[in-house]
Short mmCIF file of C-alpha atoms in Angstrom, two decimals:
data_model
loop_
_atom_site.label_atom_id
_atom_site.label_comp_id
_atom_site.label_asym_id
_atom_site.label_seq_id
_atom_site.Cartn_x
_atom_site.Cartn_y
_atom_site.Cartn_z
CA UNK A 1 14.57 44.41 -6.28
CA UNK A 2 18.05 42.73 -6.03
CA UNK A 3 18.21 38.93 -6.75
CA UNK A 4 18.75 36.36 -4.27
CA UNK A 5 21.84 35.17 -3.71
CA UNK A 6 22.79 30.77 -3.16
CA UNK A 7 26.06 29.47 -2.51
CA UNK A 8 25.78 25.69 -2.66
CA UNK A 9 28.63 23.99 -1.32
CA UNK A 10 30.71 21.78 -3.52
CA UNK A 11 31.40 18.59 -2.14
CA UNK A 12 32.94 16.85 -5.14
CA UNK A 13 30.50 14.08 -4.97
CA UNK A 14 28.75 14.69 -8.37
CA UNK A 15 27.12 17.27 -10.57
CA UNK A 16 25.61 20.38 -9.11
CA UNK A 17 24.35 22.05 -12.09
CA UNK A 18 20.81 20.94 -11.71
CA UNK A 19 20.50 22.76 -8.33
CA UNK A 20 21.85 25.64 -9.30
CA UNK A 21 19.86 25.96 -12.48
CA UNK A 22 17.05 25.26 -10.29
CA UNK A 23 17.96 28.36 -8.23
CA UNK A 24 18.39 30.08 -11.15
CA UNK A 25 15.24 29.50 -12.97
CA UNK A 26 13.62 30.57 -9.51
CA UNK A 27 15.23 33.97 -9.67
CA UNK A 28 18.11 33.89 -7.84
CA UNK A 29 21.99 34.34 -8.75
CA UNK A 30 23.39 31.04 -8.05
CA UNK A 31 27.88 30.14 -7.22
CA UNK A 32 28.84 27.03 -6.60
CA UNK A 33 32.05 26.61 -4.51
CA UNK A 34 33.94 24.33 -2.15
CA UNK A 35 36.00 27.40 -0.70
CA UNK A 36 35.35 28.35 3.01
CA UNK A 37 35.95 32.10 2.38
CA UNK A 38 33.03 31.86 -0.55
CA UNK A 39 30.87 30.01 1.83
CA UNK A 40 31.01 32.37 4.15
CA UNK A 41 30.46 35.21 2.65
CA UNK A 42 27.52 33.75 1.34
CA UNK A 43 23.73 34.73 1.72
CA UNK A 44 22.26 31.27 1.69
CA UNK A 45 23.66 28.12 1.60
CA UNK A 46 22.85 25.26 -0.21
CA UNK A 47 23.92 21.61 0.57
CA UNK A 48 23.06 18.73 -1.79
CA UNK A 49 24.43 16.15 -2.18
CA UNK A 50 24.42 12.57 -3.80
CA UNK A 51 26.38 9.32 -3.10
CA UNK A 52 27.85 7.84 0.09
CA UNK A 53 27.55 9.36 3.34
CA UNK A 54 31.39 8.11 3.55
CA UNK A 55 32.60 10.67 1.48
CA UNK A 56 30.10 13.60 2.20
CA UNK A 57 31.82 12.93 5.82
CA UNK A 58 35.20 12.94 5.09
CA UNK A 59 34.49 15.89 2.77
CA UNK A 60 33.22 17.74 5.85
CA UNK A 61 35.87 16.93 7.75
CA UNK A 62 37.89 20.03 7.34
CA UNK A 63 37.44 23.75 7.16
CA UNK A 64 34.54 22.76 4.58
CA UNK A 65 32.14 21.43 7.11
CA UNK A 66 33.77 24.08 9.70
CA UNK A 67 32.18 26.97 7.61
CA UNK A 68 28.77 25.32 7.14
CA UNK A 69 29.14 24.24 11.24
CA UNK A 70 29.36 27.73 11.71
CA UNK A 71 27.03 29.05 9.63
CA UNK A 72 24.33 26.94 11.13
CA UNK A 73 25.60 27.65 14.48
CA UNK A 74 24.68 31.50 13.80
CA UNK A 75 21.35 31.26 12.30
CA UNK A 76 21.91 31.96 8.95
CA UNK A 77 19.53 30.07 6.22
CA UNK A 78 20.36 26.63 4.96
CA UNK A 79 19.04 24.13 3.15
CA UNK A 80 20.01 20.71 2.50
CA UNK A 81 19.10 18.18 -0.12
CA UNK A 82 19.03 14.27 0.35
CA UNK A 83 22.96 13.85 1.66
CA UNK A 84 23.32 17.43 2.80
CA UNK A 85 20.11 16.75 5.36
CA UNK A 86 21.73 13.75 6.20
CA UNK A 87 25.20 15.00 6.84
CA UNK A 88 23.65 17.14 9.53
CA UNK A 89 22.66 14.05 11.95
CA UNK A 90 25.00 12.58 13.96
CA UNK A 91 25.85 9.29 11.98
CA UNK A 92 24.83 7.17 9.19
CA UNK A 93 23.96 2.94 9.18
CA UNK A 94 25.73 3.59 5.70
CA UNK A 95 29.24 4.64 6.85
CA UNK A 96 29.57 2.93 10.70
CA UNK A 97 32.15 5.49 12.75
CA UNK A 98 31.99 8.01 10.56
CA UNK A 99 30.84 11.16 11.45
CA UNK A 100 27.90 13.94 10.25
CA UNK A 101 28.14 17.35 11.34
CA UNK A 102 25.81 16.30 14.54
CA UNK A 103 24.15 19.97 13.93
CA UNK A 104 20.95 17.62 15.18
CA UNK A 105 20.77 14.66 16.96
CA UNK A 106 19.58 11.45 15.39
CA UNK A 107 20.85 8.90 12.82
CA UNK A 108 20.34 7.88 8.98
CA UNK A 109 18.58 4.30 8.72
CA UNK A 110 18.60 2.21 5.46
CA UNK A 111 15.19 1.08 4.37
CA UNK A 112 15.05 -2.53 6.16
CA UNK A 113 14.93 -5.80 4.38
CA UNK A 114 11.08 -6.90 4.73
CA UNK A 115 9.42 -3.92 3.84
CA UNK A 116 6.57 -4.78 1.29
CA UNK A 117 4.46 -2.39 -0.69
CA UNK A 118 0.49 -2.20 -0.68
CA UNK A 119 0.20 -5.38 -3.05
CA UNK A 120 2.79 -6.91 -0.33
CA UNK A 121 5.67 -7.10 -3.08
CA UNK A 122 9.46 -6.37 -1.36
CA UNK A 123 10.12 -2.90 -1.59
CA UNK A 124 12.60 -1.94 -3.91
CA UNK A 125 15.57 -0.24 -2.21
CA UNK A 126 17.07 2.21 -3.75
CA UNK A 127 13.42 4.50 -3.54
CA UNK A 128 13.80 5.94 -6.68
CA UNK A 129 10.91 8.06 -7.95
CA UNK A 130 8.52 10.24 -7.11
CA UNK A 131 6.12 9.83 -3.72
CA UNK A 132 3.88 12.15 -1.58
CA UNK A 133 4.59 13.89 1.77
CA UNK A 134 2.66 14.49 4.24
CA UNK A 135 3.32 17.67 6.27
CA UNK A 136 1.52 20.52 7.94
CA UNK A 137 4.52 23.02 7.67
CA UNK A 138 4.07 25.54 5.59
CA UNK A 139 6.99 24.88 3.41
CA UNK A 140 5.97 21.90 2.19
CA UNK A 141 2.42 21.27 0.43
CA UNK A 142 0.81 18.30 2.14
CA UNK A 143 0.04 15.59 -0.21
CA UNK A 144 2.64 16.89 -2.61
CA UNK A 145 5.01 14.73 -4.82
CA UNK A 146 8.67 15.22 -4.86
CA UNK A 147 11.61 13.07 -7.16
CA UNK A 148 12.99 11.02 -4.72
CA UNK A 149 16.67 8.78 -5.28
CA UNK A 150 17.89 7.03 -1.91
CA UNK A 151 18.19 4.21 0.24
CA UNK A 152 19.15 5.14 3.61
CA UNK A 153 16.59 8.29 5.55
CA UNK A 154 16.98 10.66 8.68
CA UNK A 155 15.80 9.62 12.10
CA UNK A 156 15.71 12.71 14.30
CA UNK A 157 15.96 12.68 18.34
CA UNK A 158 13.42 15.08 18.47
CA UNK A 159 10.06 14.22 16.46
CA UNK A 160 9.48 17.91 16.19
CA UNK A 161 12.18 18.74 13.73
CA UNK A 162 10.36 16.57 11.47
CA UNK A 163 8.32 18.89 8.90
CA UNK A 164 7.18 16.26 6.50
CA UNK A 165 6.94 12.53 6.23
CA UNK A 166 6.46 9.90 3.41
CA UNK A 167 5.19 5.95 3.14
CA UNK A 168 7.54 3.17 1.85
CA UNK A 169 6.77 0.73 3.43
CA UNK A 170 5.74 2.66 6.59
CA UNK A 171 5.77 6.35 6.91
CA UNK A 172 9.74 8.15 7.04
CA UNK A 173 11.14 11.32 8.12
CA UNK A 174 11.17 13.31 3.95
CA UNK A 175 12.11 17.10 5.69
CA UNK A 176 12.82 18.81 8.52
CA UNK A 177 12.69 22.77 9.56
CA UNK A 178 14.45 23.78 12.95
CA UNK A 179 15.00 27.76 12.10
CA UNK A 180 17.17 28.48 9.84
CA UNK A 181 17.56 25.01 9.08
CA UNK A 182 15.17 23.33 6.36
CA UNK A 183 16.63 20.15 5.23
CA UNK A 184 14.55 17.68 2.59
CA UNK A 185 15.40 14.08 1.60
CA UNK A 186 13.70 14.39 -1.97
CA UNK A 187 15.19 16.88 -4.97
CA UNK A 188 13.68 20.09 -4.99
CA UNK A 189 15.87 20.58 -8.44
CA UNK A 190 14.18 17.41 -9.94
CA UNK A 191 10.67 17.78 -8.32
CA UNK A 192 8.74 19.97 -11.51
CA UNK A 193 6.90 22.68 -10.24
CA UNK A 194 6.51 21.38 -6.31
CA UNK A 195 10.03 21.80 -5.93
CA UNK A 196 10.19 24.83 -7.71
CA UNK A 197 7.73 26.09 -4.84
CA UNK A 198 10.07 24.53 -1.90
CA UNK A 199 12.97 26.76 -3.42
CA UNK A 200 11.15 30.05 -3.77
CA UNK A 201 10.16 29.65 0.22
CA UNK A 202 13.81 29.30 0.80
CA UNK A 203 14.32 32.36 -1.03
CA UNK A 204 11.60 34.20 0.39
CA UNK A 205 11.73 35.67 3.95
CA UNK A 206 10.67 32.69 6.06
CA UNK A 207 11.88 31.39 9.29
CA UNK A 208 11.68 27.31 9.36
CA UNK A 209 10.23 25.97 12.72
CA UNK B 1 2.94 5.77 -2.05
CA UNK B 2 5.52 5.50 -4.76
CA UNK B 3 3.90 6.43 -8.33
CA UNK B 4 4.10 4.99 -11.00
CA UNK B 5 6.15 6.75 -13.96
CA UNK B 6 5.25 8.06 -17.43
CA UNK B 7 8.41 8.81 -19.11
CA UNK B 8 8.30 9.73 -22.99
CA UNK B 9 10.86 9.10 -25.31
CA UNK B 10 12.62 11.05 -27.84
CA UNK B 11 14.72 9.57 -30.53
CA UNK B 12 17.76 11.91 -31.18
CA UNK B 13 20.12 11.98 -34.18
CA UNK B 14 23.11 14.96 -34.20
CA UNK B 15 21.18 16.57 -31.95
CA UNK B 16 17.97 16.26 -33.10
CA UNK B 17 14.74 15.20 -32.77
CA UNK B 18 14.42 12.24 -35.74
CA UNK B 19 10.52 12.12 -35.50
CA UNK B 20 9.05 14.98 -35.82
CA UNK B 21 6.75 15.73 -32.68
CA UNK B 22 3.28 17.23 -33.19
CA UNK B 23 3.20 19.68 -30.43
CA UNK B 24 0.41 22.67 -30.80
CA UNK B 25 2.25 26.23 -31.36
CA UNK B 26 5.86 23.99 -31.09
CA UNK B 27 8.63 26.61 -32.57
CA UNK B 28 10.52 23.78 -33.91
CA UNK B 29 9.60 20.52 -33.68
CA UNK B 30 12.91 19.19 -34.18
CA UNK B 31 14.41 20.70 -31.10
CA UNK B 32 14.97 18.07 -28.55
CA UNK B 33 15.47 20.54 -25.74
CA UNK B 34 11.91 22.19 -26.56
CA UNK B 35 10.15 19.32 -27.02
CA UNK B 36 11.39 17.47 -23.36
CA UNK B 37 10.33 20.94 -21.68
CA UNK B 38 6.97 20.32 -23.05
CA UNK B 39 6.65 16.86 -21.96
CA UNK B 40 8.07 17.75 -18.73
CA UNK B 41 5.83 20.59 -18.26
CA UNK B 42 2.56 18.34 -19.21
CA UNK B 43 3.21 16.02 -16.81
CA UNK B 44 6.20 13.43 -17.50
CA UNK B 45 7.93 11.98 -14.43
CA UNK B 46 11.07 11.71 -16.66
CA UNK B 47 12.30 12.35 -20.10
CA UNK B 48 14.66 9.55 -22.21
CA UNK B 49 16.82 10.38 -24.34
CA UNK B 50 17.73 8.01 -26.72
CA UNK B 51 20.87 9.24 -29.20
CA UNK B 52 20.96 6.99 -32.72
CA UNK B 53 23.79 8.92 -34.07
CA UNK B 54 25.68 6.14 -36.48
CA UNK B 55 29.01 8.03 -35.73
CA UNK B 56 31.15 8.37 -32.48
CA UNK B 57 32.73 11.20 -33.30
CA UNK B 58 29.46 13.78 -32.54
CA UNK B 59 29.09 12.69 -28.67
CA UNK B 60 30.02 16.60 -28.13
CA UNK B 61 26.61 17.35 -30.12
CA UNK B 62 24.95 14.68 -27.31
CA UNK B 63 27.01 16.34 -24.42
CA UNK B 64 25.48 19.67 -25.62
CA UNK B 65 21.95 18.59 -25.94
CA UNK B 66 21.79 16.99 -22.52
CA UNK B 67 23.53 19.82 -20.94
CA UNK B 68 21.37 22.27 -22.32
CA UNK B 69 18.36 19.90 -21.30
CA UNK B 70 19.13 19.65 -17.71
CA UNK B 71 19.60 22.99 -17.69
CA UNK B 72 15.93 23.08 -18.87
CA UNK B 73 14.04 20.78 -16.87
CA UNK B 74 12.74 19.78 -13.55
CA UNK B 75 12.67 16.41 -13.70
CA UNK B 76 15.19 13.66 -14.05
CA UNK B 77 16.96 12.90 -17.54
CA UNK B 78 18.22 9.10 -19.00
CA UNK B 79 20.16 9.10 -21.66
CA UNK B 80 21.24 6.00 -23.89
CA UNK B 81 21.99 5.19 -27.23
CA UNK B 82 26.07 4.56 -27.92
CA UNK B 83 27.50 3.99 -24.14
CA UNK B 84 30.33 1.98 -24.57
CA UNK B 85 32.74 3.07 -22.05
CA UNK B 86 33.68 4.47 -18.73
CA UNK B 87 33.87 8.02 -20.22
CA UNK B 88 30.96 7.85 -22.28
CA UNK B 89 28.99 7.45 -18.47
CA UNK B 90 30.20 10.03 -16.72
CA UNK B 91 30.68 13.06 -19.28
CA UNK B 92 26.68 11.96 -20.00
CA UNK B 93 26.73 12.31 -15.84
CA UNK B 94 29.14 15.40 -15.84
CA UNK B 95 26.71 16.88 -18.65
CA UNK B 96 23.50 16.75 -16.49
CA UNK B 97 21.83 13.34 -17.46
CA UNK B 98 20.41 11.71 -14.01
CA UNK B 99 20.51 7.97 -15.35
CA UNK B 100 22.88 6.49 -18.26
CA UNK B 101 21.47 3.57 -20.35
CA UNK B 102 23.72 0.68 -21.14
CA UNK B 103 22.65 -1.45 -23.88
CA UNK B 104 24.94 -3.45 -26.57
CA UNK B 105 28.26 -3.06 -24.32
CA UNK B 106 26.64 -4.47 -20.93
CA UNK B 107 26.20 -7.78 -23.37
CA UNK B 108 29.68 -7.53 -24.85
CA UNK B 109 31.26 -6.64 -21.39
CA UNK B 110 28.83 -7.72 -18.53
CA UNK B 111 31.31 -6.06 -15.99
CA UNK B 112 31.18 -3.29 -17.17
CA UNK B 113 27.53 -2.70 -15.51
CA UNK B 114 29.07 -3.72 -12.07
CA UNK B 115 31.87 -1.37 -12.62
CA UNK B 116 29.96 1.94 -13.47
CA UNK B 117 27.10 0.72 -10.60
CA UNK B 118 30.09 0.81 -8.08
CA UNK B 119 31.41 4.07 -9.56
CA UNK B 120 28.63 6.18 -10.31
CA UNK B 121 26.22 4.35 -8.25
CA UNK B 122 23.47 1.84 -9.19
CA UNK B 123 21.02 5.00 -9.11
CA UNK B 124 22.50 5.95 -12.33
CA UNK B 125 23.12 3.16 -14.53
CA UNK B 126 19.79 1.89 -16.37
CA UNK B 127 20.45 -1.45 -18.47
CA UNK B 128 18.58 -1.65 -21.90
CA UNK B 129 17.31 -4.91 -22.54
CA UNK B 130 16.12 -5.45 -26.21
CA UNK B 131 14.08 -9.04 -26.17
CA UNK B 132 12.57 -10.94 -28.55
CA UNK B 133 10.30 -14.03 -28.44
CA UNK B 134 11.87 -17.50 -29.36
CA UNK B 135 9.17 -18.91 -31.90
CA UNK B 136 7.68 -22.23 -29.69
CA UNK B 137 5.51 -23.49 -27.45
CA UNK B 138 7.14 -22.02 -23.98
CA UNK B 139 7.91 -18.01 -23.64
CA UNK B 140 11.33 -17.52 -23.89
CA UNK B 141 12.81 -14.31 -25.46
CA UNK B 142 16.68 -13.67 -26.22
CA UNK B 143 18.56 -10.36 -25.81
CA UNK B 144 19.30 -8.60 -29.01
CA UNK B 145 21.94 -5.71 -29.39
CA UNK B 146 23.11 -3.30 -31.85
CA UNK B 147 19.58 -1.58 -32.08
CA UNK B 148 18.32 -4.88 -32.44
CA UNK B 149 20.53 -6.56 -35.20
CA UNK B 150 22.35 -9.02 -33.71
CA UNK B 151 21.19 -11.68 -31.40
CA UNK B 152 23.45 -12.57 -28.89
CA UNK B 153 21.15 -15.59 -27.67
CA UNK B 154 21.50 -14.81 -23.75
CA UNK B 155 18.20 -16.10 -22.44
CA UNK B 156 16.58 -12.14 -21.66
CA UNK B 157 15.09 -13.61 -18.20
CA UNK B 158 18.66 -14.87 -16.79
CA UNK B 159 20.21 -11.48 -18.20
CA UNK B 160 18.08 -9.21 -16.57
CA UNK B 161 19.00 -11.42 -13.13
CA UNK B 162 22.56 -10.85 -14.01
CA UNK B 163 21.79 -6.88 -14.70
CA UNK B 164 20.58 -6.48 -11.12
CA UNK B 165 23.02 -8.98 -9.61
CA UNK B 166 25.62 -6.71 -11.22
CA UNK B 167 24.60 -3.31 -9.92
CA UNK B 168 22.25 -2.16 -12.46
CA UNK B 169 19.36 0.22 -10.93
CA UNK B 170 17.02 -0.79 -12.87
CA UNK B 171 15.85 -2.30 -16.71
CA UNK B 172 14.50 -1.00 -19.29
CA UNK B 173 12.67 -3.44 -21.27
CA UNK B 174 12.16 -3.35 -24.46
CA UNK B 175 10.32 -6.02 -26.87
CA UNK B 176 11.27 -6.34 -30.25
CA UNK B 177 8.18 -7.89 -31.20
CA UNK B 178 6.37 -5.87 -30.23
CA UNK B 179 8.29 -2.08 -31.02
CA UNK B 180 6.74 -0.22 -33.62
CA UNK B 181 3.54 -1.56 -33.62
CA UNK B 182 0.65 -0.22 -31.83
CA UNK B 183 -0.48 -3.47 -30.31
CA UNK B 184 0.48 -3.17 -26.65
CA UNK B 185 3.68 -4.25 -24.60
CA UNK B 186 4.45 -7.56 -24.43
CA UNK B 187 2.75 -8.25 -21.37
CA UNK B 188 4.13 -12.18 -20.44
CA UNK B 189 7.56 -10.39 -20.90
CA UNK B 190 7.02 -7.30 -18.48
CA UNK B 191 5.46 -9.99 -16.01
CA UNK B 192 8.51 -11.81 -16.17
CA UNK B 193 11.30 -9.75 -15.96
CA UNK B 194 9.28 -8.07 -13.50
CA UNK B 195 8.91 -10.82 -10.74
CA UNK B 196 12.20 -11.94 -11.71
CA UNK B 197 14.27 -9.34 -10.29
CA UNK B 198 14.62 -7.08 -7.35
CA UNK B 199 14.82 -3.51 -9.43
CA UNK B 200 12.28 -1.49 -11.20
CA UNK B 201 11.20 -2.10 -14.95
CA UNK B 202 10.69 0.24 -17.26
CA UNK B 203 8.06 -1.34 -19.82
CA UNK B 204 8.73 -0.20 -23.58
CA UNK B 205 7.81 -1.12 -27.23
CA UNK B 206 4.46 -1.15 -28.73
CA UNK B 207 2.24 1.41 -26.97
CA UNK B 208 -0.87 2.35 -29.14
CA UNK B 209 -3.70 2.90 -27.09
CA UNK B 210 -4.36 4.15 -23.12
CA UNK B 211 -5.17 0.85 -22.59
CA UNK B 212 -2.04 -0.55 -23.04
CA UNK B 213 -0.22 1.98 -20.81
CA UNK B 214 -2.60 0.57 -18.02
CA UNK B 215 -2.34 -2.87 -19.19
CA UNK B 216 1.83 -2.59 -18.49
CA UNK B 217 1.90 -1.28 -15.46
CA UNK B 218 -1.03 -3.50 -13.92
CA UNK B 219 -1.09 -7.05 -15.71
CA UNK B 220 2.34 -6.32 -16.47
CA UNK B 221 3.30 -4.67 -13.56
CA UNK B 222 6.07 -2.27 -14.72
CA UNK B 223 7.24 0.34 -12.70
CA UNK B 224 6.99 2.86 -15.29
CA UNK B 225 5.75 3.26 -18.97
CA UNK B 226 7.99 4.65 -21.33
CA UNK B 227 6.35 5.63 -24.96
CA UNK B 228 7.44 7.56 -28.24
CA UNK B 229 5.11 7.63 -30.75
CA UNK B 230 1.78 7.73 -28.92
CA UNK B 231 3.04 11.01 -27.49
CA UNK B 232 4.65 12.66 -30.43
CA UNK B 233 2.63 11.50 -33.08
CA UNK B 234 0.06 14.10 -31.11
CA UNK B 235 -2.44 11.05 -30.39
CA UNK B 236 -2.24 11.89 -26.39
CA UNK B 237 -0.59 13.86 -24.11
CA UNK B 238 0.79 13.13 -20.88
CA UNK B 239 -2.08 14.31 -18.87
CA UNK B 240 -4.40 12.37 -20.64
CA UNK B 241 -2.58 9.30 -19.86
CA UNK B 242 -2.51 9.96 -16.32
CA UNK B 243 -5.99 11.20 -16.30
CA UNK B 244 -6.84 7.46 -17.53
CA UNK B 245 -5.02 5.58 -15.46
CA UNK B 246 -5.98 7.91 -12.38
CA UNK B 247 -9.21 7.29 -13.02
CA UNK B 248 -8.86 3.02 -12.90
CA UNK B 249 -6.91 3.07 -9.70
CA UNK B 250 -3.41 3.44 -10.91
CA UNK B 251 -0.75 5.51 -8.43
CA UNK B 252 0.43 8.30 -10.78
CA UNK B 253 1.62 11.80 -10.03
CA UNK B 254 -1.48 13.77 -10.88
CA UNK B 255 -0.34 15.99 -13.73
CA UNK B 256 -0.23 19.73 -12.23
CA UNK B 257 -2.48 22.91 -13.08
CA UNK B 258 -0.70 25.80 -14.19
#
């Protein structure tokens, strides 16, 4: 049986060895690269990403977010981690006027002042650690805990892109599947043997939706 | 729900383990690498790393170690122990480590924490606080540096303020008193620091018993329990410790089957 093949798309916004080890421990053969010609050629594309939506825009604002436009655009599998699932809304509370790749409809929301946990303490934004989803896609393992490290979250148009949700402070949008498309707010890479599970249905012959 | 975290410690010296860890079947018990894919495979929500080598001139050795760590694992890495510049941060970052632990050169430099919070992102940068009780009648602790040699006399409450006012994602707490000696975290400390700032707090120094991992995150109310010697010493394992705090009502990641 041949390996898998990821290409995960190098923003230069941070260390992508974790993912790609991930993909590797899972089996597959795993390139990084920020070239358009390597993207496209690939087999599946991966999209993570970490820090401000500012620069994950700006980043996309040439022929690298062309390629992964395109990509999308012709049904080919993607997935994207915490910034690269944001990137693919339309805009971001974050970065005002700049643009995501509007694959989707919708906006990214920072967690609101005022939230309060269960023993009605403020809510400590960035939500860094690990939580449980709740989801009936088959992706995703309802009840599951994934690593999570943010402070803003996807709000979809349409409710029924959204394949998994989690409580801070009131239940948000943690994945979506459209597809080809699956897209999760938490790290697969970081998420122990749950994640391990999300990457090996990406790598297995799934459609998303 | 966010869960509370269980997050052992490893003391490392030229890239090795300086305790020796009583793992079961453990190749080499010196092997920092092995030993954090244990922990991380029993059930830890993150791994420290905390590097005591007296010279500057083996960081490579660290670089190494936490490259070939992340490499390893599935869960998120902190590494401290020796950050005293920009550089030191981000080849720790470049290398694979999620979270970089500032300690002695946050009090000799407090800017530093807001500049690698605004660089790296606040995320990343953890601020170790090393506090120890003022003998009288009213708690009041000062911050120590220099793996706990010098006393620099900041008031620990007003520094930890300043930590998270500065960018710092969150504080890992460590009492002095208390380090080394099997009779709990200092509680009235954790409490403090805790409803003193707007960031998580990692509670450390002085875990003996289950009990007092409960005791810190509930009267104490850390965010997350970091331990050495109660894990390596072979005393309990991860799963046990979430088995006993599961079992009183605590939110913990429920250690997986496999």
């Amino acid at each position: 049986m041949s390996r898998s093949r990821v290409t995960i798309v190098d923003l230069g916004l941070g260390n992508l060895h974790s993912v790609a080890k991930a993909f590797e421990r899972a089996g597959a053969v795993a390139e990084i690269s920020a070239d358009p010609e390597v993207l496209r050629r690939a087999d599946r594309l991966v999209m993570p990403g970490q820090g401000a939506f500012k620069e994950c825009a700006h980043a996309l604002a040439g022929a690298i977010g062309e390629a992964v436009r395109a990509w999308i655009d012709e049904g080919r599998p993607y997935l994207g981690i915490c910034l690269g699932m944001q990137a693919l809304f339309d805009s971001s509370e974050e970065a005002p006027g700049e643009e995501g790749l509007g694959i989707f409809g919708g906006t990214v929301r920072r967690f609101a002042p005022g939230l309060v946990d269960a023993e009605g303490r403020p809510l400590k934004v960035p939500h860094i650690g690990w939580n449980q989803i709740r989801s009936r896609h088959p992706v995703f393992e309802d009840g599951e805990w994934y690593y999570f490290v943010h402070s803003y979250y996807c709000v979809p148009n349409d409710e029924s892109l959204v394949a998994a949700t989690t409580d801070y402070g009131g239940p948000f949008c943690s994945a979506i599947a459209r597809d080809n498309v699956l897209a999760c707010q938490f790290h697969p890479e970081k998420s122990q043997h749950a994640g391990a599970r999300v990457i090996s249905h990406f790598l297995g012959d799934v459609a998303w939706s | 729900m966010l869960a509370k975290r269980i997050i052992p410690c490893l003391d490392v010296k030229e890239g090795r383990v300086v305790k020796g860890i009583n793992f079961v079947g453990l190749r080499d018990a010196g092997d920092p690498v092995e030993s954090a894919q244990r922990y991380s495979d029993g059930g830890a929500d993150e791994i420290t790393f905390l590097d005591i080598t007296a010279s500057h001139e083996n960081r490579r050795t660290l670089f190494d170690l936490v490259d070939r760590t992340a490499s390893t694992i599935a869960v998120p890495l902190t590494v401290g122990g020796g950050v005293r510049e920009r550089r030191d941060v981000s080849e720790l970052l470049h290398a694979g480590a999620d979270k970089v632990s500032i300690n002695s050169a946050a009090a000799a430099n407090p800017t530093f924490v807001s500049d690698m919070a605004e660089a790296y992102g606040s995320q990343a940068i953890v601020v170790a606080i090393d506090a120890k009780r003022v003998p009288g009648k009213t708690a009041r602790w000062t911050v120590y540096t220099h793996g706990g040699r010098r006393d620099t006399g900041l008031d620990a409450i007003a520094w930890a303020k300043e930590m998270a006012d500065r960018g710092a994602g969150e504080i890992l707490l460590t009492s002095m008193d208390r380090d080394g000696t099997r009779d709990g975290y200092d509680l009235v400390l954790t409490r403090t620091v805790v409803d003193a700032i707007p960031i998580p707090v990692v509670a450390s120094g002085g875990v003996g018993t289950l009990d007092h991992v409960y005791e810190g995150l509930t009267s104490g109310g850390a965010d997350a329990a970091l331990a050495a010697s109660i894990f390596h010493d072979g005393h309990y394992t991860v799963a046990e410790v979430k088995k006993y705090l599961l079992e009183r009502g605590v939110c913990v990641r429920p250690p997986e089957q496999c």
